[in-house]
mmCIF file of C-alpha atoms and ligand atoms in Angstrom:
data_model
loop_
_atom_site.group_PDB
_atom_site.id
_atom_site.type_symbol
_atom_site.label_atom_id
_atom_site.label_comp_id
_atom_site.label_asym_id
_atom_site.label_seq_id
_atom_site.Cartn_x
_atom_site.Cartn_y
_atom_site.Cartn_z
ATOM 1 C CA MET F 1 -33.102 21.140 -28.849
ATOM 2 C CA THR F 2 -35.180 18.685 -26.868
ATOM 3 C CA ALA F 3 -37.840 20.276 -24.741
ATOM 4 C CA LYS F 4 -38.143 19.848 -21.012
ATOM 5 C CA LEU F 5 -41.393 18.044 -20.231
ATOM 6 C CA VAL F 6 -43.773 19.727 -17.810
ATOM 7 C CA ASP F 7 -45.114 17.150 -15.365
ATOM 8 C CA GLY F 8 -48.637 18.404 -14.707
ATOM 9 C CA VAL F 9 -49.426 15.422 -12.503
ATOM 10 C CA ALA F 10 -46.555 16.267 -10.130
ATOM 11 C CA VAL F 11 -47.336 20.001 -10.038
ATOM 12 C CA ALA F 12 -51.023 19.255 -9.398
ATOM 13 C CA ALA F 13 -50.107 16.843 -6.583
ATOM 14 C CA LYS F 14 -47.920 19.478 -4.925
ATOM 15 C CA ILE F 15 -50.671 22.103 -5.112
ATOM 16 C CA ARG F 16 -53.259 19.609 -3.847
ATOM 17 C CA SER F 17 -51.187 18.801 -0.780
ATOM 18 C CA GLU F 18 -51.093 22.556 0.052
ATOM 19 C CA LEU F 19 -54.842 22.757 -0.576
ATOM 20 C CA LYS F 20 -55.404 19.843 1.793
ATOM 21 C CA GLU F 21 -53.715 21.791 4.572
ATOM 22 C CA ARG F 22 -55.793 24.899 3.845
ATOM 23 C CA ALA F 23 -58.992 22.805 3.824
ATOM 24 C CA SER F 24 -58.078 21.205 7.111
ATOM 25 C CA ARG F 25 -57.447 24.622 8.717
ATOM 26 C CA LEU F 26 -60.843 25.782 7.474
ATOM 27 C CA THR F 27 -62.560 22.678 8.805
ATOM 28 C CA ALA F 28 -60.890 23.149 12.182
ATOM 29 C CA ALA F 29 -62.256 26.702 12.200
ATOM 30 C CA GLY F 30 -65.789 25.376 11.541
ATOM 31 C CA GLU F 31 -65.896 26.309 7.827
ATOM 32 C CA GLN F 32 -65.349 23.059 5.912
ATOM 33 C CA PRO F 33 -65.241 23.977 2.212
ATOM 34 C CA GLY F 34 -68.213 22.639 0.242
ATOM 35 C CA LEU F 35 -68.725 22.193 -3.503
ATOM 36 C CA ALA F 36 -72.071 21.435 -5.182
ATOM 37 C CA VAL F 37 -72.021 19.891 -8.639
ATOM 38 C CA ILE F 38 -75.076 19.904 -10.897
ATOM 39 C CA MET F 39 -75.253 17.425 -13.738
ATOM 40 C CA VAL F 40 -78.042 17.277 -16.308
ATOM 41 C CA GLY F 41 -78.438 14.253 -18.577
ATOM 42 C CA ASN F 42 -75.988 11.404 -18.961
ATOM 43 C CA ASN F 43 -73.184 12.605 -21.236
ATOM 44 C CA ALA F 44 -70.526 9.922 -20.731
ATOM 45 C CA ALA F 45 -67.540 12.316 -20.731
ATOM 46 C CA SER F 46 -69.308 14.675 -18.292
ATOM 47 C CA ALA F 47 -70.044 11.757 -15.973
ATOM 48 C CA VAL F 48 -66.316 10.936 -15.854
ATOM 49 C CA TYR F 49 -65.383 14.599 -15.200
ATOM 50 C CA VAL F 50 -67.973 14.882 -12.426
ATOM 51 C CA ARG F 51 -66.785 11.642 -10.814
ATOM 52 C CA ASN F 52 -63.184 12.899 -10.919
ATOM 53 C CA LYS F 53 -64.151 16.264 -9.406
ATOM 54 C CA ILE F 54 -66.047 14.588 -6.552
ATOM 55 C CA ARG F 55 -63.137 12.229 -5.899
ATOM 56 C CA ALA F 56 -60.640 15.107 -5.900
ATOM 57 C CA CYS F 57 -62.819 17.034 -3.407
ATOM 58 C CA HIS F 58 -62.832 14.040 -1.112
ATOM 59 C CA GLU F 59 -59.032 13.718 -1.318
ATOM 60 C CA VAL F 60 -58.367 17.274 -0.146
ATOM 61 C CA GLY F 61 -61.157 17.485 2.442
ATOM 62 C CA ILE F 62 -63.838 19.417 0.545
ATOM 63 C CA ARG F 63 -67.395 18.301 1.244
ATOM 64 C CA SER F 64 -69.108 17.663 -2.077
ATOM 65 C CA SER F 65 -72.719 17.234 -3.040
ATOM 66 C CA ARG F 66 -73.995 16.124 -6.422
ATOM 67 C CA PHE F 67 -77.367 16.869 -7.985
ATOM 68 C CA ASP F 68 -78.356 14.802 -11.014
ATOM 69 C CA PHE F 69 -81.256 15.728 -13.269
ATOM 70 C CA PRO F 70 -82.642 13.807 -16.283
ATOM 71 C CA ALA F 71 -81.913 15.303 -19.728
ATOM 72 C CA ASP F 72 -85.580 16.312 -20.191
ATOM 73 C CA VAL F 73 -85.835 18.179 -16.865
ATOM 74 C CA ASP F 74 -87.558 21.564 -16.861
ATOM 75 C CA PRO F 75 -84.730 24.159 -16.554
ATOM 76 C CA ALA F 76 -86.865 25.915 -13.900
ATOM 77 C CA GLU F 77 -86.283 22.940 -11.624
ATOM 78 C CA VAL F 78 -82.511 23.304 -11.966
ATOM 79 C CA LEU F 79 -82.815 27.056 -11.333
ATOM 80 C CA THR F 80 -84.696 26.342 -8.109
ATOM 81 C CA ARG F 81 -81.880 24.041 -7.017
ATOM 82 C CA ILE F 82 -79.257 26.696 -7.817
ATOM 83 C CA GLN F 83 -81.161 29.256 -5.748
ATOM 84 C CA ALA F 84 -81.302 26.834 -2.802
ATOM 85 C CA LEU F 85 -77.549 26.217 -3.092
ATOM 86 C CA ASN F 86 -76.887 29.974 -3.295
ATOM 87 C CA ALA F 87 -78.598 30.304 0.078
ATOM 88 C CA ASP F 88 -76.917 27.282 1.682
ATOM 89 C CA PRO F 89 -74.053 28.416 3.974
ATOM 90 C CA ALA F 90 -72.406 24.971 3.799
ATOM 91 C CA VAL F 91 -71.835 25.456 0.051
ATOM 92 C CA HIS F 92 -68.913 27.651 -1.076
ATOM 93 C CA GLY F 93 -68.826 26.655 -4.719
ATOM 94 C CA ILE F 94 -71.485 25.693 -7.281
ATOM 95 C CA LEU F 95 -70.799 24.358 -10.725
ATOM 96 C CA VAL F 96 -73.050 23.260 -13.536
ATOM 97 C CA GLN F 97 -71.288 20.618 -15.603
ATOM 98 C CA LEU F 98 -71.301 21.585 -19.274
ATOM 99 C CA PRO F 99 -72.427 20.783 -21.897
ATOM 100 C CA LEU F 100 -76.147 20.923 -21.123
ATOM 101 C CA PRO F 101 -78.952 19.471 -23.285
ATOM 102 C CA PRO F 102 -79.866 21.718 -26.252
ATOM 103 C CA HIS F 103 -83.108 23.094 -24.699
ATOM 104 C CA PHE F 104 -81.185 24.564 -21.758
ATOM 105 C CA PRO F 105 -80.664 28.320 -21.504
ATOM 106 C CA ILE F 106 -77.006 28.041 -20.466
ATOM 107 C CA PRO F 107 -76.355 31.795 -19.909
ATOM 108 C CA LEU F 108 -79.458 32.058 -17.708
ATOM 109 C CA LEU F 109 -78.285 29.170 -15.512
ATOM 110 C CA LEU F 110 -74.719 30.436 -15.253
ATOM 111 C CA GLN F 111 -75.910 33.924 -14.268
ATOM 112 C CA ALA F 112 -78.195 32.375 -11.617
ATOM 113 C CA ILE F 113 -75.193 31.065 -9.685
ATOM 114 C CA SER F 114 -74.157 33.521 -6.991
ATOM 115 C CA ALA F 115 -71.033 35.357 -8.184
ATOM 116 C CA GLU F 116 -69.563 34.546 -4.751
ATOM 117 C CA LYS F 117 -69.902 30.797 -5.380
ATOM 118 C CA ASP F 118 -69.055 30.762 -9.089
ATOM 119 C CA VAL F 119 -65.981 28.539 -8.812
ATOM 120 C CA ASP F 120 -65.861 27.895 -12.576
ATOM 121 C CA GLY F 121 -65.585 31.658 -13.130
ATOM 122 C CA PHE F 122 -68.296 31.749 -15.825
ATOM 123 C CA HIS F 123 -70.614 34.336 -14.228
ATOM 124 C CA LEU F 124 -70.547 37.694 -16.041
ATOM 125 C CA TYR F 125 -69.397 39.412 -12.834
ATOM 126 C CA ASN F 126 -66.314 37.197 -12.715
ATOM 127 C CA VAL F 127 -65.733 37.485 -16.456
ATOM 128 C CA GLY F 128 -65.832 41.277 -16.053
ATOM 129 C CA GLY F 129 -63.413 40.991 -13.138
ATOM 130 C CA LEU F 130 -61.060 39.084 -15.389
ATOM 131 C CA VAL F 131 -61.152 41.888 -17.950
ATOM 132 C CA ILE F 132 -60.115 44.494 -15.379
ATOM 133 C CA GLY F 133 -57.577 42.141 -13.801
ATOM 134 C CA ASP F 134 -59.367 41.598 -10.522
ATOM 135 C CA THR F 135 -61.386 38.415 -10.792
ATOM 136 C CA VAL F 136 -62.508 36.471 -7.750
ATOM 137 C CA PHE F 137 -62.619 33.109 -9.505
ATOM 138 C CA PRO F 138 -60.193 32.686 -12.430
ATOM 139 C CA PRO F 139 -61.539 30.026 -14.831
ATOM 140 C CA CYS F 140 -59.915 26.725 -13.934
ATOM 141 C CA THR F 141 -58.120 25.653 -17.123
ATOM 142 C CA PRO F 142 -56.320 28.948 -17.911
ATOM 143 C CA TYR F 143 -55.654 29.397 -14.194
ATOM 144 C CA GLY F 144 -53.981 25.969 -14.256
ATOM 145 C CA VAL F 145 -51.836 27.017 -17.224
ATOM 146 C CA VAL F 146 -50.674 30.151 -15.387
ATOM 147 C CA LYS F 147 -49.804 28.037 -12.337
ATOM 148 C CA LEU F 148 -47.808 25.623 -14.530
ATOM 149 C CA LEU F 149 -45.876 28.528 -16.097
ATOM 150 C CA GLU F 150 -45.178 29.980 -12.646
ATOM 151 C CA HIS F 151 -44.073 26.616 -11.333
ATOM 152 C CA GLU F 152 -41.627 26.225 -14.224
ATOM 153 C CA GLY F 153 -40.287 29.728 -13.638
ATOM 154 C CA VAL F 154 -41.351 30.921 -17.092
ATOM 155 C CA GLU F 155 -41.217 34.695 -17.267
ATOM 156 C CA ILE F 156 -44.386 36.108 -18.817
ATOM 157 C CA GLU F 157 -43.840 39.853 -18.683
ATOM 158 C CA GLY F 158 -42.843 41.298 -22.045
ATOM 159 C CA LYS F 159 -43.092 37.941 -23.844
ATOM 160 C CA ASN F 160 -44.864 37.360 -27.136
ATOM 161 C CA VAL F 161 -47.746 35.022 -26.371
ATOM 162 C CA VAL F 162 -49.953 33.442 -28.994
ATOM 163 C CA VAL F 163 -53.155 31.742 -27.867
ATOM 164 C CA VAL F 164 -54.691 29.458 -30.479
ATOM 165 C CA GLY F 165 -58.402 29.108 -29.671
ATOM 166 C CA ALA F 166 -60.787 31.819 -28.547
ATOM 167 C CA SER F 167 -63.490 30.037 -26.557
ATOM 168 C CA ASN F 168 -65.106 31.667 -23.545
ATOM 169 C CA ILE F 169 -63.831 28.985 -21.192
ATOM 170 C CA VAL F 170 -60.216 28.602 -22.353
ATOM 171 C CA GLY F 171 -58.814 30.845 -25.096
ATOM 172 C CA LYS F 172 -60.276 34.243 -24.164
ATOM 173 C CA PRO F 173 -59.684 34.049 -20.390
ATOM 174 C CA MET F 174 -56.211 32.635 -21.093
ATOM 175 C CA ALA F 175 -55.375 35.650 -23.239
ATOM 176 C CA LEU F 176 -56.703 38.063 -20.610
ATOM 177 C CA MET F 177 -54.744 36.446 -17.799
ATOM 178 C CA LEU F 178 -51.498 36.592 -19.748
ATOM 179 C CA MET F 179 -52.178 40.168 -20.834
ATOM 180 C CA GLN F 180 -52.703 41.029 -17.180
ATOM 181 C CA ARG F 181 -49.198 39.662 -16.582
ATOM 182 C CA GLU F 182 -47.891 42.105 -19.195
ATOM 183 C CA ALA F 183 -47.353 39.731 -22.084
ATOM 184 C CA THR F 184 -48.009 40.892 -25.633
ATOM 185 C CA VAL F 185 -50.889 38.631 -26.570
ATOM 186 C CA CYS F 186 -52.284 37.557 -29.926
ATOM 187 C CA ILE F 187 -55.412 35.376 -30.164
ATOM 188 C CA CYS F 188 -55.975 33.105 -33.162
ATOM 189 C CA HIS F 189 -59.121 31.176 -34.055
ATOM 190 C CA ALA F 190 -60.619 29.077 -36.815
ATOM 191 C CA LYS F 191 -60.907 32.054 -39.184
ATOM 192 C CA THR F 192 -57.298 33.180 -38.700
ATOM 193 C CA ARG F 193 -55.544 33.303 -42.066
ATOM 194 C CA ASP F 194 -52.136 31.638 -42.134
ATOM 195 C CA LEU F 195 -51.945 30.532 -38.505
ATOM 196 C CA ALA F 196 -48.213 29.826 -38.789
ATOM 197 C CA GLN F 197 -47.295 33.471 -39.388
ATOM 198 C CA PHE F 198 -48.582 34.186 -35.867
ATOM 199 C CA THR F 199 -47.477 31.037 -33.999
ATOM 200 C CA ILE F 200 -43.892 31.364 -35.249
ATOM 201 C CA LEU F 201 -43.570 34.636 -33.295
ATOM 202 C CA ALA F 202 -44.598 33.112 -29.975
ATOM 203 C CA ASP F 203 -42.197 32.896 -27.048
ATOM 204 C CA ILE F 204 -45.093 31.175 -25.285
ATOM 205 C CA LEU F 205 -47.596 29.288 -27.433
ATOM 206 C CA VAL F 206 -50.842 28.115 -25.812
ATOM 207 C CA VAL F 207 -52.982 25.874 -27.987
ATOM 208 C CA ALA F 208 -56.639 25.161 -27.178
ATOM 209 C CA ALA F 209 -58.405 24.402 -30.444
ATOM 210 C CA GLY F 210 -59.424 20.756 -30.155
ATOM 211 C CA LYS F 211 -57.653 19.792 -33.414
ATOM 212 C CA PRO F 212 -55.055 17.024 -33.326
ATOM 213 C CA ASN F 213 -51.720 17.896 -34.961
ATOM 214 C CA LEU F 214 -52.764 21.494 -35.617
ATOM 215 C CA ILE F 215 -49.336 22.713 -34.538
ATOM 216 C CA VAL F 216 -46.360 21.190 -36.345
ATOM 217 C CA PRO F 217 -42.663 22.015 -35.828
ATOM 218 C CA GLN F 218 -42.435 24.528 -38.725
ATOM 219 C CA MET F 219 -44.978 26.691 -36.879
ATOM 220 C CA VAL F 220 -42.956 26.923 -33.678
ATOM 221 C CA LYS F 221 -40.043 29.199 -32.853
ATOM 222 C CA THR F 222 -36.914 27.409 -31.618
ATOM 223 C CA GLY F 223 -36.857 27.548 -27.821
ATOM 224 C CA ALA F 224 -40.562 28.429 -27.424
ATOM 225 C CA VAL F 225 -42.617 27.307 -24.431
ATOM 226 C CA VAL F 226 -45.505 25.223 -25.769
ATOM 227 C CA ILE F 227 -48.617 24.583 -23.689
ATOM 228 C CA ASP F 228 -51.025 22.087 -25.207
ATOM 229 C CA VAL F 229 -54.504 22.383 -23.712
ATOM 230 C CA GLY F 230 -56.228 20.258 -26.370
ATOM 231 C CA ILE F 231 -57.689 16.883 -25.562
ATOM 232 C CA ASN F 232 -58.613 14.762 -28.567
ATOM 233 C CA ARG F 233 -59.573 11.109 -28.752
ATOM 234 C CA LEU F 234 -58.256 9.513 -31.967
ATOM 235 C CA PRO F 235 -60.222 6.729 -33.722
ATOM 236 C CA ASP F 236 -57.777 4.166 -32.253
ATOM 237 C CA GLY F 237 -58.697 5.385 -28.752
ATOM 238 C CA LYS F 238 -55.409 7.244 -28.156
ATOM 239 C CA LEU F 239 -55.614 10.572 -26.324
ATOM 240 C CA VAL F 240 -53.629 13.408 -27.941
ATOM 241 C CA GLY F 241 -53.428 17.187 -27.744
ATOM 242 C CA ASP F 242 -53.414 19.759 -30.538
ATOM 243 C CA VAL F 243 -49.634 19.770 -30.944
ATOM 244 C CA ASP F 244 -47.483 17.292 -32.879
ATOM 245 C CA PHE F 245 -45.772 16.353 -29.653
ATOM 246 C CA ALA F 246 -42.905 14.265 -31.056
ATOM 247 C CA GLY F 247 -41.943 16.892 -33.648
ATOM 248 C CA VAL F 248 -42.470 20.042 -31.604
ATOM 249 C CA SER F 249 -40.628 18.707 -28.567
ATOM 250 C CA GLN F 250 -37.485 18.728 -30.746
ATOM 251 C CA LYS F 251 -37.840 22.491 -31.172
ATOM 252 C CA ALA F 252 -39.461 23.849 -28.013
ATOM 253 C CA SER F 253 -37.629 24.507 -24.749
ATOM 254 C CA LEU F 254 -40.569 23.437 -22.587
ATOM 255 C CA ILE F 255 -43.673 21.453 -23.539
ATOM 256 C CA THR F 256 -46.724 19.972 -21.822
ATOM 257 C CA PRO F 257 -47.692 16.408 -22.719
ATOM 258 C CA VAL F 258 -51.242 15.140 -23.284
ATOM 259 C CA PRO F 259 -52.284 13.463 -21.117
ATOM 260 C CA GLY F 260 -50.419 14.532 -17.989
ATOM 261 C CA GLY F 261 -49.875 18.248 -18.697
ATOM 262 C CA VAL F 262 -52.639 20.837 -18.341
ATOM 263 C CA GLY F 263 -55.418 18.285 -17.656
ATOM 264 C CA PRO F 264 -54.516 17.468 -14.034
ATOM 265 C CA MET F 265 -54.306 21.185 -13.243
ATOM 266 C CA THR F 266 -57.894 21.999 -14.212
ATOM 267 C CA ILE F 267 -59.602 20.114 -11.376
ATOM 268 C CA THR F 268 -56.872 21.255 -8.998
ATOM 269 C CA MET F 269 -57.750 24.890 -9.680
ATOM 270 C CA LEU F 270 -61.424 24.114 -9.113
ATOM 271 C CA LEU F 271 -60.438 22.863 -5.652
ATOM 272 C CA ALA F 272 -58.331 26.001 -5.141
ATOM 273 C CA ASN F 273 -61.266 28.255 -6.094
ATOM 274 C CA THR F 274 -63.599 26.404 -3.704
ATOM 275 C CA ILE F 275 -61.141 26.646 -0.824
ATOM 276 C CA GLY F 276 -60.473 30.321 -1.624
ATOM 277 C CA SER F 277 -64.218 30.945 -1.455
ATOM 278 C CA ALA F 278 -64.471 29.287 1.974
ATOM 279 C CA GLU F 279 -61.476 31.315 3.211
ATOM 280 C CA ARG F 280 -63.148 34.554 2.092
ATOM 281 C CA ARG F 281 -66.368 33.534 3.859
ATOM 282 C CA LEU F 282 -64.497 32.774 7.074
ATOM 283 C CA ALA F 283 -62.529 36.025 6.888
ATOM 284 C CA GLY F 284 -65.811 37.908 6.344
ATOM 285 C CA ALA F 285 -67.416 36.181 9.334
ATOM 286 C CA ASN F 286 -64.394 36.988 11.518
ATOM 287 C CA ARG F 287 -64.486 40.639 10.432
ATOM 288 C CA SER F 288 -68.206 40.921 11.258
ATOM 289 C CA ALA F 289 -67.581 39.328 14.679
ATOM 290 C CA ALA F 290 -64.730 41.747 15.486
HETATM 291 P P1 NAP R 1 -64.126 25.137 -28.329
HETATM 292 O O1 NAP R 1 -65.175 25.831 -27.545
HETATM 293 O O2 NAP R 1 -64.515 24.179 -29.394
HETATM 294 O O3 NAP R 1 -63.199 26.272 -28.974
HETATM 295 C C1 NAP R 1 -62.181 25.945 -29.869
HETATM 296 C C2 NAP R 1 -61.503 27.208 -30.322
HETATM 297 O O4 NAP R 1 -60.461 26.843 -31.221
HETATM 298 C C3 NAP R 1 -62.439 28.164 -31.073
HETATM 299 O O5 NAP R 1 -62.143 29.495 -30.710
HETATM 300 C C4 NAP R 1 -62.093 27.909 -32.532
HETATM 301 O O6 NAP R 1 -62.205 29.063 -33.354
HETATM 302 C C5 NAP R 1 -60.614 27.562 -32.438
HETATM 303 N N1 NAP R 1 -60.194 26.719 -33.542
HETATM 304 C C6 NAP R 1 -60.793 25.626 -34.046
HETATM 305 N N2 NAP R 1 -60.118 25.157 -35.105
HETATM 306 C C7 NAP R 1 -59.059 25.987 -35.277
HETATM 307 C C8 NAP R 1 -58.014 26.037 -36.220
HETATM 308 N N3 NAP R 1 -57.919 25.152 -37.210
HETATM 309 N N4 NAP R 1 -57.112 27.038 -36.118
HETATM 310 C C9 NAP R 1 -57.204 27.948 -35.140
HETATM 311 N N5 NAP R 1 -58.179 27.945 -34.209
HETATM 312 C C10 NAP R 1 -59.102 26.978 -34.283
HETATM 313 O O7 NAP R 1 -63.147 24.326 -27.386
HETATM 314 P P2 NAP R 1 -62.637 24.620 -25.885
HETATM 315 O O8 NAP R 1 -63.693 24.269 -24.926
HETATM 316 O O9 NAP R 1 -61.968 25.941 -25.823
HETATM 317 O O10 NAP R 1 -61.508 23.504 -25.797
HETATM 318 C C11 NAP R 1 -60.398 23.489 -26.669
HETATM 319 C C12 NAP R 1 -59.635 22.204 -26.465
HETATM 320 O O11 NAP R 1 -59.162 22.172 -25.127
HETATM 321 C C13 NAP R 1 -60.466 20.943 -26.636
HETATM 322 O O12 NAP R 1 -59.642 19.920 -27.159
HETATM 323 C C14 NAP R 1 -60.871 20.584 -25.218
HETATM 324 O O13 NAP R 1 -61.106 19.202 -25.054
HETATM 325 C C15 NAP R 1 -59.635 21.004 -24.476
HETATM 326 N N6 NAP R 1 -59.858 21.337 -23.069
HETATM 327 C C16 NAP R 1 -58.975 20.838 -22.196
HETATM 328 C C17 NAP R 1 -59.108 21.128 -20.857
HETATM 329 C C18 NAP R 1 -58.111 20.574 -19.908
HETATM 330 O O14 NAP R 1 -58.364 20.535 -18.729
HETATM 331 N N7 NAP R 1 -56.924 20.177 -20.407
HETATM 332 C C19 NAP R 1 -60.139 21.940 -20.398
HETATM 333 C C20 NAP R 1 -61.028 22.487 -21.348
HETATM 334 C C21 NAP R 1 -60.866 22.177 -22.693
HETATM 335 P P3 NAP R 1 -63.610 29.812 -33.616
HETATM 336 O O15 NAP R 1 -63.834 30.615 -32.357
HETATM 337 O O16 NAP R 1 -63.329 30.673 -34.783
HETATM 338 O O17 NAP R 1 -64.626 28.742 -33.825
#
């Protein structure tokens, strides 16, 4: 079997063109969507991500603003900025680019963002919403994976899903979202004993561990759908996922490449969350006026 390749770039482009139309309708109604991005320090990878997010906003018609702070800034100063953005009606989404310098109280900052503008979905209110299946802002990377599965017509209900990786931003929300769609979900992590005995059962295998070649063909059921969230830079500069792509694509029925699979979807879902937030604001304003 040779797997069908999921073209994340094409799916993201299709979704972005729909988002552009929604943004333009909002702007015409006087509610141009706005995203504020806070960056602390000068982590090179973060700088690239922030640049890409700002560019993507521009492409679909979201107004973006960027607030840069030096690595040794007093966290209180960043908190003050977050509070000002919470109160700013032109801002529908606020994100703090992670990671932050070690002296930063990350949970405190994330909880300071208004739950109504928490487009990354990291606020406890939104995390709780995810648990009960009613979140306002699904976290962008797992949300992107769900959209890819939907786009490819992959049935989720009743399937055995194994999620490898249990981080707060990818693995755990991914598992919750798929459980909400009535899959039978198993989560594996670094302490899982004999990973293969779990992965081999997966109809849908989602891997987000940050370990190149963690998943080899013997660990994958024939015909499985394999979603590789991992992004790893090898010493020779090559970008790879967590899955032995060449080997596993001979066994899977559907597979995402790295790059060009899940990656392009993450920023797209950030745009979707920001536009959704502006739509809710406009609907609220219209209701109050009626
Ligand atoms: P993370 O916070 O480092 O979490 C990694 C998770 O993988 C942890 O739960 C860890 O287990 C688990 N893990 C590590 N080694 C393992 C192993 N040998 N077997 C099984 N599980 C193992 O990373 P993250 O932020 O979730 O990101 C994961 C990967 O996705 C990274 O490569 C990252 O670059 C990539 N990523 C991609 C996108 C995208 O847009 N495509 C977005 C975000 C992240 P423990 O909990 O036991 O430590």
